[in-house]
Amino acid sequence: MSTAIVTGQPVPGSTLENDLRSLGYDIQVAADASAAETLLAAVPAGERVALVDARFVGHPHALRLGLTDPRFPVSAVPGAVTAQPAARQALTRAVARETSAGGGTAVAVDSLADRIVASLDADGSAVHRPELGSLVAAVPADPQARNEARQAVAAVDDEAVRLKSAVKSRDGFFTTFFISPYSRYLARWCARRGLTPNQVTTASLLTALIAAGCAATGTRAGFVAAGVLLIASFVLDCTDGQLARYALKYSTLGAWLDATFDRAKEYAYYAGLALGAARGGDDVWALALGAMILQTCRHVVDFSFNEANHDATANTSPTAALSDKLDSVGWTVWVRRMIVLPIGERWAMIAVLTAVTTPRITFYVLLIGCAFAATYTTAGRVLRSLTRKARRTDRAARALADLADSGPLSEAVRRVAKRGLPGLAVPAVAFLGGAAVVACSALTGFGSVLPVIGALIYVLTSALAVARPLKGALDWLLPPFFRAAEYGTVLALAGKAGVNGALPAAFGLVAAVAYHHYDTVYRIRGDAGAPPAWLVRVIGGHEGRTLLVAVLAAVLTASQFTVALTVLAVAVALVVLAESIRFWVSAGAPAVHDEGEPA
């Protein structure tokens, strides 16, 4: 429920009250600040409440942006302010001060709502002010100004602006020019029929799973159907976000679904392709697992770099300046967005290749394209990090430590060593330790003790790498190094097992652990912190899982190792999913929606 307190005398011909009702607000009228305070006190504490100047003139979508977005406790546009239950006390205090001052706290500001916003700012409340662009939101002081404001409203198509703003401001070439021109209308169609973003997200997941099932048939007709359905799933994937922005329907559950289903859809499709290839006598499970590992490591590079630098105190990198200069030239922007293979380009490529070639060719092209994209983006970020002058914050260091996912073995080594590594030695040692365990696993026969030795070296080096706060220039490389080491070890040992089912079991284990890592990312993005420490301890941390897999490969037969991987995959999946679901459906989860880089 929501209540809007309209302050002042109603203006003849105004559509304000109708506009507020269309946004779900019950209307109450207050003649002055004292009456507004009385009405505010009567509104139940669990309701959103808004103060709106009766003289307000503007577009309905301007009011929608200012008064209905669930992500912000306090939000305002000129002439209107709203507070969710969490910010009611701040709003009540501001109104009380205004009443006790007799309306004279800010004589130059004629609107009560705007004076309340000024008071909230002075209190230190984080007042969200949405970007209105060409939309009008004003409190005219006289009839002439009112007439001019109404003319300005009539000159701008409110619905056209709303529809355009439903599309993500920064997206890939394929999405921008081949999907969004019509998916935005699909989003509006869904909104007018009462469908929610979560329902569309679920439909996208189901469509992708059906596509994976078609690919698993191993027939040409199945592959063609899979490609078509994958594109359809991506259209729905774009539509859910556009629907959320169009209707301003953001939710904690929606944040969780949006954060995880993209990865679930893509990796399930990889599994479907591998199953389809197996039906035709071609074993491409190693390629499917390699594609998932590469894509996951690409994502963690993005996440780690952004978390390490988003609140840095300075950014004077010449590389960043060159990047900004290139972005000022229109065509280079699209080329640079395409070559990093964002989700739109990647899924379109996978869909076409599935329909017209074979799963093996699809995975080869995908691996080559993603490897090039990863090299391009990582090299650029390394150059930025080495040439920039900035001081990394404690929050950034904490985020990197959480993304590292270090477990109890690492903690034990750190307590014994008591000292970390200096400067650039941190990423160098982390890389060498990871390379050692992967090489020992890949270059020896199954059952060898060398992978165990490599894993012990990895435990030591990874613990030393995170012994100090991660504030070095290249410390953001540690999480992707750790992901590559752990996942690469699982791939290498499963491949060496040489029995049916080993690589699919490894695929399941990596998928379960990757989910945990994605879950960590989106909690940090929502300023909710990392998963609880007990969860990391229970599932062993990256170094503990790596050592465990190496030991299992050394002491078990290939068939027993396959069973052990399967059991481990199921156990990890059950634990991380249970905790993730508990968190994302709880009241404390953040109502965020992914507006960042195209994944």
Coordinates of C-alpha atoms in Angstrom, one line a residue:
M1 CA 0.0 0.0 0.0
S2 CA 1.1 3.6 -0.7
T3 CA -0.3 6.9 0.5
A4 CA 0.3 10.3 -1.2
I5 CA -0.3 13.5 0.9
V6 CA -1.0 16.3 -1.6
T7 CA -0.1 19.6 0.1
G8 CA -1.7 22.9 -0.8
Q9 CA -4.8 24.0 -2.6
P10 CA -5.8 21.8 -5.6
V11 CA -5.3 23.5 -9.0
P12 CA -8.3 23.5 -11.5
G13 CA -7.7 21.3 -14.4
S14 CA -4.8 19.4 -12.8
T15 CA -4.5 15.7 -13.5
L16 CA -2.1 15.1 -10.5
E17 CA -4.5 13.1 -8.4
N18 CA -5.4 10.8 -11.3
D19 CA -1.8 10.3 -12.1
L20 CA -1.0 9.4 -8.5
R21 CA -3.9 7.0 -8.3
S22 CA -2.6 5.3 -11.5
L23 CA 0.7 4.8 -9.7
G24 CA -1.1 3.0 -6.8
Y25 CA -1.3 5.8 -4.3
D26 CA -4.3 6.6 -2.1
I27 CA -4.8 10.4 -2.0
Q28 CA -5.1 12.6 1.1
V29 CA -5.1 16.4 1.0
A30 CA -3.3 18.6 3.5
A31 CA -3.6 22.4 3.5
D32 CA -0.3 23.1 5.2
A33 CA 2.7 21.5 6.9
S34 CA 0.9 21.0 10.2
A35 CA -1.9 19.1 8.4
A36 CA 0.6 17.1 6.5
E37 CA 2.4 16.1 9.7
T38 CA -0.9 14.9 11.2
L39 CA -1.8 12.9 8.1
L40 CA 1.7 11.4 8.0
A41 CA 1.5 10.2 11.6
A42 CA -1.8 8.4 10.7
V43 CA -0.2 6.5 7.8
P44 CA 0.7 2.9 8.9
A45 CA 4.4 2.4 9.4
G46 CA 4.7 -0.3 6.8
E47 CA 3.4 1.8 3.9
R48 CA 5.3 3.9 1.4
V49 CA 4.3 7.6 1.8
A50 CA 4.8 10.5 -0.5
L51 CA 4.4 14.3 -0.1
V52 CA 3.4 16.0 -3.4
D53 CA 2.8 19.7 -4.0
A54 CA -0.7 20.3 -5.4
R55 CA 0.7 22.6 -8.0
F56 CA 2.9 19.9 -9.5
V57 CA 3.0 19.9 -13.3
G58 CA 4.9 17.1 -15.1
H59 CA 4.8 13.8 -16.9
P60 CA 3.3 10.8 -15.2
H61 CA 6.5 8.9 -15.9
A62 CA 8.5 11.6 -14.0
L63 CA 6.3 10.9 -11.0
R64 CA 6.7 7.2 -11.6
L65 CA 10.5 7.5 -11.6
G66 CA 10.4 9.6 -8.5
L67 CA 7.8 7.9 -6.4
T68 CA 7.6 4.2 -7.2
D69 CA 11.2 2.8 -7.6
P70 CA 11.6 0.1 -4.8
R71 CA 15.4 0.3 -4.8
F72 CA 15.7 3.6 -3.0
P73 CA 14.5 4.3 0.6
V74 CA 14.1 8.0 -0.2
S75 CA 13.5 9.5 -3.7
A76 CA 12.4 12.8 -5.0
V77 CA 11.7 14.9 -8.1
P78 CA 10.9 18.6 -8.0
G79 CA 7.6 19.0 -6.1
A80 CA 7.4 15.5 -4.8
V81 CA 9.3 13.3 -2.3
T82 CA 8.6 9.7 -1.2
A83 CA 10.0 7.5 1.6
Q84 CA 9.7 3.8 2.1
P85 CA 9.2 2.3 5.6
A86 CA 12.9 2.2 6.2
A87 CA 13.2 5.9 5.8
R88 CA 9.9 7.0 7.5
Q89 CA 11.6 8.3 10.6
A90 CA 13.8 10.6 8.6
L91 CA 10.8 11.9 6.7
T92 CA 8.8 12.4 9.9
R93 CA 11.6 14.3 11.5
A94 CA 11.9 16.6 8.5
V95 CA 8.2 17.3 8.4
A96 CA 8.2 18.0 12.2
R97 CA 11.0 20.5 11.8
E98 CA 9.2 22.2 9.0
T99 CA 6.0 22.5 11.2
S100 CA 7.9 23.8 14.2
A101 CA 9.5 26.4 12.1
G102 CA 6.2 27.6 10.8
G103 CA 7.2 26.9 7.2
G104 CA 9.9 29.5 7.3
T105 CA 13.0 27.3 7.3
A106 CA 13.7 28.1 3.6
V107 CA 11.8 31.1 2.5
A108 CA 13.3 31.0 -1.0
V109 CA 11.8 27.5 -1.5
D110 CA 8.1 27.8 -2.0
S111 CA 7.2 24.1 -2.2
L112 CA 6.8 22.2 1.0
A113 CA 8.0 18.9 -0.6
D114 CA 11.1 20.6 -1.9
R115 CA 11.8 22.1 1.6
I116 CA 11.4 18.6 3.1
V117 CA 14.0 17.3 0.5
A118 CA 16.4 20.1 1.5
S119 CA 15.9 19.1 5.2
L120 CA 16.5 15.4 4.4
D121 CA 19.7 16.4 2.5
A122 CA 20.9 18.4 5.6
D123 CA 20.2 15.3 7.7
G124 CA 22.5 13.2 5.6
S125 CA 19.7 11.0 4.1
A126 CA 20.6 9.6 0.7
V127 CA 17.9 11.1 -1.5
H128 CA 17.7 9.5 -4.9
R129 CA 17.0 11.9 -7.7
P130 CA 16.2 10.1 -11.0
E131 CA 17.6 11.3 -14.2
L132 CA 14.5 12.8 -16.0
G133 CA 16.0 13.8 -19.3
S134 CA 13.3 15.5 -21.4
L135 CA 10.6 14.7 -18.9
V136 CA 9.0 17.6 -17.0
A137 CA 8.6 17.9 -13.2
A138 CA 8.0 21.4 -11.9
V139 CA 6.1 23.5 -9.4
P140 CA 5.1 26.7 -11.3
A141 CA 5.0 29.8 -9.2
D142 CA 2.3 31.6 -11.2
P143 CA -0.2 31.0 -14.0
Q144 CA 2.2 32.0 -16.8
A145 CA 4.8 29.5 -15.6
R146 CA 2.1 26.9 -15.2
N147 CA 1.0 27.4 -18.8
E148 CA 4.6 27.1 -20.0
A149 CA 5.1 23.9 -18.0
R150 CA 2.0 22.4 -19.5
Q151 CA 3.2 23.3 -23.0
A152 CA 6.5 21.6 -22.2
V153 CA 4.6 18.5 -21.0
A154 CA 2.6 18.4 -24.2
A155 CA 5.7 18.7 -26.4
V156 CA 7.2 15.5 -25.1
D157 CA 5.7 12.0 -25.6
D158 CA 5.7 10.5 -22.1
E159 CA 5.1 7.0 -23.3
A160 CA 7.9 7.2 -25.9
V161 CA 10.4 8.3 -23.3
R162 CA 9.3 5.6 -20.9
L163 CA 9.6 3.0 -23.6
K164 CA 13.1 4.2 -24.7
S165 CA 14.3 4.3 -21.1
A166 CA 13.3 0.7 -20.6
V167 CA 16.3 -0.3 -22.7
K168 CA 19.6 -0.6 -21.0
S169 CA 21.7 2.5 -21.7
R170 CA 24.8 0.5 -22.5
D171 CA 24.5 -2.8 -24.3
G172 CA 26.1 -4.9 -27.1
F173 CA 25.7 -4.3 -30.8
F174 CA 23.5 -7.3 -31.5
T175 CA 21.2 -6.6 -28.5
T176 CA 21.0 -2.9 -29.3
F177 CA 20.2 -3.2 -33.0
F178 CA 18.6 -6.7 -33.4
I179 CA 16.8 -7.4 -30.1
S180 CA 15.8 -4.2 -28.3
P181 CA 14.0 -2.5 -31.2
Y182 CA 11.2 -5.0 -30.7
S183 CA 11.7 -6.6 -27.3
R184 CA 10.8 -3.2 -25.6
Y185 CA 7.3 -3.5 -27.1
L186 CA 7.1 -7.1 -25.8
A187 CA 8.0 -5.7 -22.4
R188 CA 5.2 -3.1 -22.7
W189 CA 2.8 -5.9 -23.8
C190 CA 3.8 -7.9 -20.7
A191 CA 3.3 -4.9 -18.4
R192 CA -0.1 -4.2 -19.7
R193 CA -1.2 -7.7 -19.0
G194 CA 0.1 -7.7 -15.5
L195 CA 3.1 -10.1 -16.1
T196 CA 6.1 -9.6 -13.8
P197 CA 9.8 -9.6 -14.7
N198 CA 10.2 -12.8 -12.6
Q199 CA 7.7 -14.6 -14.7
V200 CA 9.4 -13.5 -17.9
T201 CA 12.8 -14.5 -16.5
T202 CA 11.4 -18.0 -15.6
A203 CA 10.0 -18.3 -19.2
S204 CA 13.4 -17.4 -20.5
L205 CA 15.0 -20.1 -18.4
L206 CA 12.5 -22.7 -19.5
T207 CA 12.9 -21.8 -23.1
A208 CA 16.7 -22.2 -22.8
L209 CA 16.3 -25.6 -21.1
I210 CA 14.1 -26.8 -23.9
A211 CA 16.7 -25.5 -26.3
A212 CA 19.3 -27.6 -24.4
G213 CA 17.0 -30.6 -24.6
C214 CA 16.7 -30.1 -28.4
A215 CA 20.4 -29.9 -28.7
A216 CA 20.8 -33.1 -26.7
T217 CA 18.8 -35.1 -29.3
G218 CA 21.9 -35.0 -31.6
T219 CA 19.8 -34.6 -34.7
R220 CA 20.0 -31.8 -37.3
A221 CA 16.4 -30.9 -36.7
G222 CA 17.1 -30.8 -33.0
F223 CA 20.1 -28.5 -33.5
V224 CA 18.1 -26.1 -35.7
A225 CA 15.3 -26.0 -33.1
A226 CA 17.9 -25.5 -30.3
G227 CA 19.4 -22.5 -32.2
V228 CA 16.0 -20.9 -32.7
L229 CA 14.9 -21.4 -29.1
L230 CA 18.2 -20.1 -27.8
I231 CA 17.6 -16.8 -29.6
A232 CA 14.0 -16.8 -28.3
S233 CA 15.3 -17.3 -24.8
F234 CA 17.6 -14.3 -25.2
V235 CA 14.8 -12.1 -26.4
L236 CA 12.9 -13.0 -23.2
D237 CA 16.1 -12.4 -21.3
C238 CA 16.2 -8.8 -22.6
T239 CA 12.5 -8.4 -22.1
D240 CA 12.6 -9.2 -18.3
G241 CA 15.1 -6.3 -17.6
Q242 CA 13.2 -4.0 -19.9
L243 CA 9.9 -4.9 -18.2
A244 CA 11.6 -4.2 -14.8
R245 CA 12.7 -0.7 -16.0
Y246 CA 9.4 0.0 -17.8
A247 CA 7.2 -0.8 -14.8
L248 CA 9.9 -0.1 -12.1
K249 CA 9.3 -3.6 -10.7
Y250 CA 12.5 -4.6 -9.0
S251 CA 12.6 -7.2 -6.3
T252 CA 15.0 -9.3 -4.2
L253 CA 13.8 -12.5 -5.8
G254 CA 14.1 -10.8 -9.2
A255 CA 17.7 -9.8 -8.4
W256 CA 18.6 -13.5 -7.6
L257 CA 16.8 -14.8 -10.7
D258 CA 18.4 -12.3 -13.0
A259 CA 21.8 -12.8 -11.5
T260 CA 21.9 -16.6 -11.8
F261 CA 19.6 -17.7 -14.7
D262 CA 21.8 -16.2 -17.5
R263 CA 24.7 -18.4 -16.4
A264 CA 22.4 -21.4 -15.7
K265 CA 20.9 -21.1 -19.2
E266 CA 24.2 -20.9 -21.0
Y267 CA 26.0 -23.7 -19.1
A268 CA 22.9 -26.0 -19.4
Y269 CA 23.1 -25.4 -23.2
Y270 CA 26.7 -26.4 -23.2
A271 CA 25.7 -29.6 -21.5
G272 CA 23.0 -30.1 -24.0
L273 CA 25.4 -29.7 -26.9
A274 CA 27.8 -32.2 -25.3
L275 CA 25.0 -34.8 -24.9
G276 CA 23.9 -34.3 -28.5
A277 CA 27.4 -34.8 -29.7
A278 CA 27.8 -38.0 -27.7
R279 CA 24.7 -39.3 -29.4
G280 CA 26.5 -38.9 -32.6
G281 CA 29.6 -40.6 -31.3
D282 CA 31.7 -37.5 -30.6
D283 CA 32.8 -36.8 -27.1
V284 CA 33.1 -33.0 -26.6
W285 CA 32.6 -32.9 -22.8
A286 CA 36.1 -31.6 -22.3
L287 CA 35.4 -28.7 -24.7
A288 CA 32.1 -28.0 -23.0
L289 CA 33.8 -27.9 -19.6
G290 CA 36.6 -25.8 -21.0
A291 CA 34.1 -23.3 -22.4
M292 CA 32.4 -23.0 -19.1
I293 CA 35.7 -22.5 -17.3
L294 CA 36.9 -19.9 -19.7
Q295 CA 33.6 -18.0 -19.6
T296 CA 33.5 -18.1 -15.8
C297 CA 37.1 -16.9 -15.5
R298 CA 36.2 -14.0 -17.9
H299 CA 33.4 -13.0 -15.7
V300 CA 35.4 -13.1 -12.5
V301 CA 38.0 -10.9 -14.3
D302 CA 35.3 -8.3 -14.9
F303 CA 33.9 -8.6 -11.4
S304 CA 37.3 -8.4 -9.6
F305 CA 38.6 -5.5 -11.7
N306 CA 35.4 -3.5 -11.2
E307 CA 35.2 -4.2 -7.4
A308 CA 38.9 -3.3 -7.0
N309 CA 38.5 0.1 -8.8
H310 CA 35.0 1.3 -8.6
D311 CA 35.6 3.4 -5.5
A312 CA 39.3 4.1 -5.9
T313 CA 40.3 7.6 -4.8
A314 CA 41.9 8.5 -8.2
N315 CA 42.1 7.3 -11.8
T316 CA 44.8 8.9 -13.8
S317 CA 45.7 6.0 -16.1
P318 CA 46.8 7.0 -19.6
T319 CA 45.3 3.7 -20.9
A320 CA 41.9 4.8 -19.4
A321 CA 42.3 8.1 -21.1
L322 CA 43.0 6.4 -24.5
S323 CA 39.9 4.2 -24.0
D324 CA 37.8 7.2 -23.3
K325 CA 39.1 8.9 -26.4
L326 CA 38.3 5.8 -28.6
D327 CA 34.8 5.8 -27.1
S328 CA 34.3 9.3 -28.5
V329 CA 34.5 7.9 -32.0
G330 CA 31.2 6.2 -32.8
W331 CA 32.2 3.2 -34.8
T332 CA 35.0 2.2 -32.4
V333 CA 32.6 1.9 -29.6
W334 CA 30.6 -0.8 -31.3
V335 CA 33.7 -2.6 -32.5
R336 CA 35.1 -2.7 -29.0
R337 CA 31.8 -3.9 -27.6
M338 CA 31.5 -6.7 -30.2
I339 CA 35.0 -8.1 -30.0
V340 CA 34.6 -8.9 -26.2
L341 CA 31.7 -11.2 -27.2
P342 CA 29.0 -10.0 -24.8
I343 CA 26.1 -12.2 -24.2
G344 CA 24.1 -11.1 -27.2
E345 CA 26.9 -11.7 -29.7
R346 CA 27.9 -14.9 -28.0
W347 CA 24.5 -16.4 -27.9
A348 CA 23.8 -15.4 -31.5
M349 CA 27.1 -17.0 -32.6
I350 CA 26.3 -20.2 -30.6
A351 CA 22.8 -20.4 -32.0
V352 CA 23.8 -20.0 -35.6
L353 CA 26.7 -22.4 -35.3
T354 CA 24.5 -25.0 -33.6
A355 CA 22.0 -24.9 -36.4
V356 CA 24.4 -25.1 -39.3
T357 CA 27.5 -26.9 -38.0
T358 CA 28.4 -29.5 -35.3
P359 CA 28.8 -29.2 -31.5
R360 CA 32.6 -29.7 -31.9
I361 CA 32.9 -26.8 -34.3
T362 CA 30.6 -24.7 -32.1
F363 CA 32.8 -25.2 -29.1
Y364 CA 36.0 -24.6 -31.1
V365 CA 34.8 -21.2 -32.3
L366 CA 33.4 -20.3 -28.9
L367 CA 36.7 -21.2 -27.2
I368 CA 38.7 -19.2 -29.7
G369 CA 36.4 -16.2 -29.6
C370 CA 36.2 -16.1 -25.8
A371 CA 40.0 -16.6 -25.4
F372 CA 40.6 -13.6 -27.7
A373 CA 38.1 -11.6 -25.8
A374 CA 39.6 -12.5 -22.5
T375 CA 43.1 -11.7 -23.7
Y376 CA 41.9 -8.3 -25.0
T377 CA 40.0 -7.2 -21.9
T378 CA 42.5 -8.6 -19.4
A379 CA 45.5 -7.0 -21.1
G380 CA 43.8 -3.6 -21.2
R381 CA 42.9 -3.8 -17.5
V382 CA 46.5 -4.9 -16.6
L383 CA 47.8 -1.9 -18.4
R384 CA 45.3 0.4 -16.7
S385 CA 46.3 -1.0 -13.3
L386 CA 50.0 -0.6 -13.9
T387 CA 49.8 3.0 -15.2
R388 CA 47.1 4.4 -12.9
K389 CA 47.8 6.3 -9.7
A390 CA 45.2 5.4 -7.1
R391 CA 44.7 4.3 -3.6
R392 CA 42.6 1.2 -3.1
T393 CA 40.0 1.4 -0.4
D394 CA 39.5 -1.0 2.5
R395 CA 36.1 -1.9 1.0
A396 CA 37.8 -2.9 -2.3
A397 CA 40.3 -5.0 -0.5
R398 CA 37.6 -6.8 1.4
A399 CA 35.6 -7.4 -1.7
L400 CA 38.7 -9.0 -3.4
A401 CA 39.3 -11.2 -0.3
D402 CA 35.7 -12.3 -0.5
L403 CA 35.9 -13.1 -4.2
A404 CA 39.1 -15.1 -3.5
D405 CA 37.0 -17.6 -1.6
S406 CA 39.9 -18.8 0.6
G407 CA 39.0 -21.6 3.1
P408 CA 40.3 -23.0 6.4
L409 CA 43.5 -24.4 4.9
S410 CA 44.5 -21.0 3.7
E411 CA 43.6 -19.5 7.1
A412 CA 45.8 -22.1 8.9
V413 CA 48.8 -21.4 6.7
R414 CA 48.4 -17.6 7.2
R415 CA 48.4 -18.0 10.9
V416 CA 51.6 -19.9 10.8
A417 CA 53.4 -17.7 8.2
K418 CA 52.1 -14.4 9.7
R419 CA 53.6 -12.5 6.8
G420 CA 52.3 -11.8 3.3
L421 CA 54.1 -11.0 0.1
P422 CA 55.1 -7.6 -1.2
G423 CA 53.8 -5.8 -4.2
L424 CA 53.7 -7.5 -7.6
A425 CA 54.9 -10.8 -6.0
V426 CA 51.3 -11.4 -4.8
P427 CA 49.8 -12.1 -8.3
A428 CA 53.0 -13.7 -9.5
V429 CA 53.1 -16.3 -6.7
A430 CA 49.3 -16.9 -7.1
F431 CA 49.8 -17.5 -10.8
L432 CA 52.8 -19.8 -10.3
G433 CA 51.0 -21.9 -7.6
G434 CA 47.9 -22.3 -9.8
A435 CA 50.0 -23.2 -12.8
A436 CA 51.9 -25.8 -10.8
V437 CA 48.8 -27.7 -9.7
V438 CA 47.2 -27.6 -13.2
A439 CA 50.4 -28.7 -14.8
C440 CA 51.0 -31.6 -12.4
S441 CA 47.4 -32.7 -13.0
A442 CA 47.6 -32.4 -16.8
L443 CA 51.0 -33.8 -17.5
T444 CA 51.0 -37.0 -15.3
G445 CA 49.0 -40.2 -15.5
F446 CA 45.9 -40.7 -13.5
G447 CA 46.6 -41.9 -10.0
S448 CA 49.9 -40.1 -9.7
V449 CA 50.9 -38.4 -6.5
L450 CA 52.3 -35.4 -8.3
P451 CA 48.9 -33.6 -8.4
V452 CA 48.7 -33.9 -4.6
I453 CA 52.1 -32.3 -4.3
G454 CA 51.1 -29.6 -6.8
A455 CA 47.9 -29.0 -4.7
L456 CA 49.9 -28.6 -1.5
I457 CA 52.1 -26.1 -3.2
Y458 CA 49.0 -24.3 -4.4
V459 CA 47.6 -24.2 -0.8
L460 CA 50.8 -22.6 0.4
T461 CA 51.1 -20.0 -2.4
S462 CA 47.4 -19.0 -2.4
A463 CA 47.5 -18.5 1.4
L464 CA 50.6 -16.3 1.2
A465 CA 49.0 -14.3 -1.7
V466 CA 46.0 -13.3 0.5
A467 CA 47.9 -12.9 3.8
R468 CA 48.0 -9.1 3.4
P469 CA 45.1 -6.8 2.4
L470 CA 44.7 -7.0 -1.3
K471 CA 45.5 -3.4 -2.2
G472 CA 48.2 -3.9 -4.8
A473 CA 47.9 -2.8 -8.4
L474 CA 47.3 -6.3 -9.8
D475 CA 45.8 -8.0 -6.8
W476 CA 42.4 -8.1 -8.6
L477 CA 44.0 -10.9 -10.7
L478 CA 43.9 -13.3 -7.7
P479 CA 40.3 -14.4 -7.9
P480 CA 40.5 -15.3 -11.6
F481 CA 43.8 -17.1 -11.0
F482 CA 42.2 -19.1 -8.2
R483 CA 39.2 -19.9 -10.4
A484 CA 41.4 -21.1 -13.3
A485 CA 43.5 -23.2 -11.0
E486 CA 40.6 -25.0 -9.2
Y487 CA 38.5 -25.5 -12.3
G488 CA 41.5 -26.4 -14.5
T489 CA 42.6 -29.0 -12.0
V490 CA 39.2 -30.7 -12.0
L491 CA 39.1 -30.7 -15.8
A492 CA 42.6 -32.1 -16.1
L493 CA 42.1 -34.9 -13.6
A494 CA 38.7 -35.9 -15.0
G495 CA 40.2 -35.9 -18.5
K496 CA 43.0 -38.2 -17.3
A497 CA 40.5 -40.6 -15.7
G498 CA 39.6 -41.7 -19.2
V499 CA 36.3 -43.3 -18.2
N500 CA 32.7 -42.5 -19.2
G501 CA 31.0 -40.1 -16.9
A502 CA 34.2 -38.5 -15.4
L503 CA 34.0 -35.3 -17.5
P504 CA 30.2 -34.9 -17.1
A505 CA 30.7 -35.3 -13.3
A506 CA 33.5 -32.7 -13.4
F507 CA 31.1 -30.4 -15.4
G508 CA 28.6 -30.7 -12.6
L509 CA 31.1 -30.0 -9.9
V510 CA 32.5 -26.9 -11.6
A511 CA 28.9 -25.7 -12.3
A512 CA 28.0 -26.0 -8.6
V513 CA 31.2 -24.2 -7.4
A514 CA 30.8 -21.6 -10.1
Y515 CA 27.2 -20.9 -8.8
H516 CA 28.7 -20.2 -5.4
H517 CA 31.2 -17.8 -6.9
Y518 CA 28.5 -15.9 -8.9
D519 CA 26.3 -15.8 -5.8
T520 CA 29.2 -14.1 -4.0
V521 CA 29.6 -11.5 -6.7
Y522 CA 26.0 -10.5 -6.7
R523 CA 25.8 -10.2 -2.9
I524 CA 28.8 -7.9 -3.0
R525 CA 27.2 -5.9 -5.8
G526 CA 24.1 -5.4 -3.7
D527 CA 26.3 -4.2 -0.7
A528 CA 25.1 -7.2 1.3
G529 CA 28.6 -8.6 1.9
A530 CA 29.9 -12.1 1.1
P531 CA 28.2 -15.4 1.9
P532 CA 28.6 -16.4 5.6
A533 CA 32.0 -17.7 6.7
W534 CA 30.5 -21.0 7.7
L535 CA 29.5 -21.7 4.1
V536 CA 33.0 -21.2 2.8
R537 CA 34.4 -23.4 5.6
V538 CA 31.9 -26.2 4.9
I539 CA 32.6 -26.3 1.2
G540 CA 36.4 -26.0 1.8
G541 CA 37.4 -22.9 0.0
H542 CA 39.1 -23.0 -3.4
E543 CA 42.3 -24.4 -2.1
G544 CA 40.6 -27.1 0.1
R545 CA 38.5 -28.3 -2.8
T546 CA 41.5 -28.4 -5.1
L547 CA 43.5 -30.5 -2.7
L548 CA 40.6 -32.8 -2.1
V549 CA 40.1 -33.5 -5.8
A550 CA 43.8 -34.2 -6.2
V551 CA 43.8 -36.6 -3.3
L552 CA 40.7 -38.4 -4.6
A553 CA 42.4 -38.9 -7.9
A554 CA 45.5 -40.3 -6.3
V555 CA 43.8 -42.8 -4.0
L556 CA 40.8 -44.0 -6.0
T557 CA 40.3 -45.9 -9.2
A558 CA 39.0 -43.9 -12.2
S559 CA 35.5 -45.3 -11.8
Q560 CA 35.5 -44.5 -8.1
F561 CA 36.9 -41.0 -8.8
T562 CA 33.9 -40.4 -11.1
V563 CA 31.5 -41.4 -8.4
A564 CA 33.3 -39.2 -5.9
L565 CA 33.1 -36.2 -8.2
T566 CA 29.4 -36.8 -8.6
V567 CA 28.8 -37.0 -4.9
L568 CA 31.0 -33.9 -4.3
A569 CA 29.1 -32.0 -7.0
V570 CA 25.7 -32.9 -5.4
A571 CA 26.8 -32.0 -1.9
V572 CA 28.3 -28.6 -2.9
A573 CA 25.2 -27.8 -5.0
L574 CA 22.8 -28.6 -2.2
V575 CA 24.7 -26.5 0.4
V576 CA 25.2 -23.4 -1.7
L577 CA 21.8 -23.5 -3.2
A578 CA 20.1 -23.8 0.2
E579 CA 22.0 -20.9 1.6
S580 CA 21.6 -18.8 -1.6
I581 CA 17.8 -19.3 -1.7
R582 CA 17.6 -18.5 2.0
F583 CA 19.4 -15.3 1.5
W584 CA 17.8 -14.0 -1.7
V585 CA 14.2 -14.6 -0.5
S586 CA 15.0 -13.0 2.9
A587 CA 14.0 -9.4 3.8
G588 CA 17.6 -8.3 4.0
A589 CA 18.5 -9.1 0.4
P590 CA 19.1 -6.1 -1.8
A591 CA 16.5 -5.2 -4.5
V592 CA 19.1 -4.8 -7.2
H593 CA 19.0 -5.3 -11.0
D594 CA 22.0 -5.8 -13.2
E595 CA 22.7 -2.6 -15.1
G596 CA 26.4 -3.2 -15.5
E597 CA 28.6 -4.3 -18.4
P598 CA 26.9 -6.7 -20.8
A599 CA 27.9 -10.2 -19.6

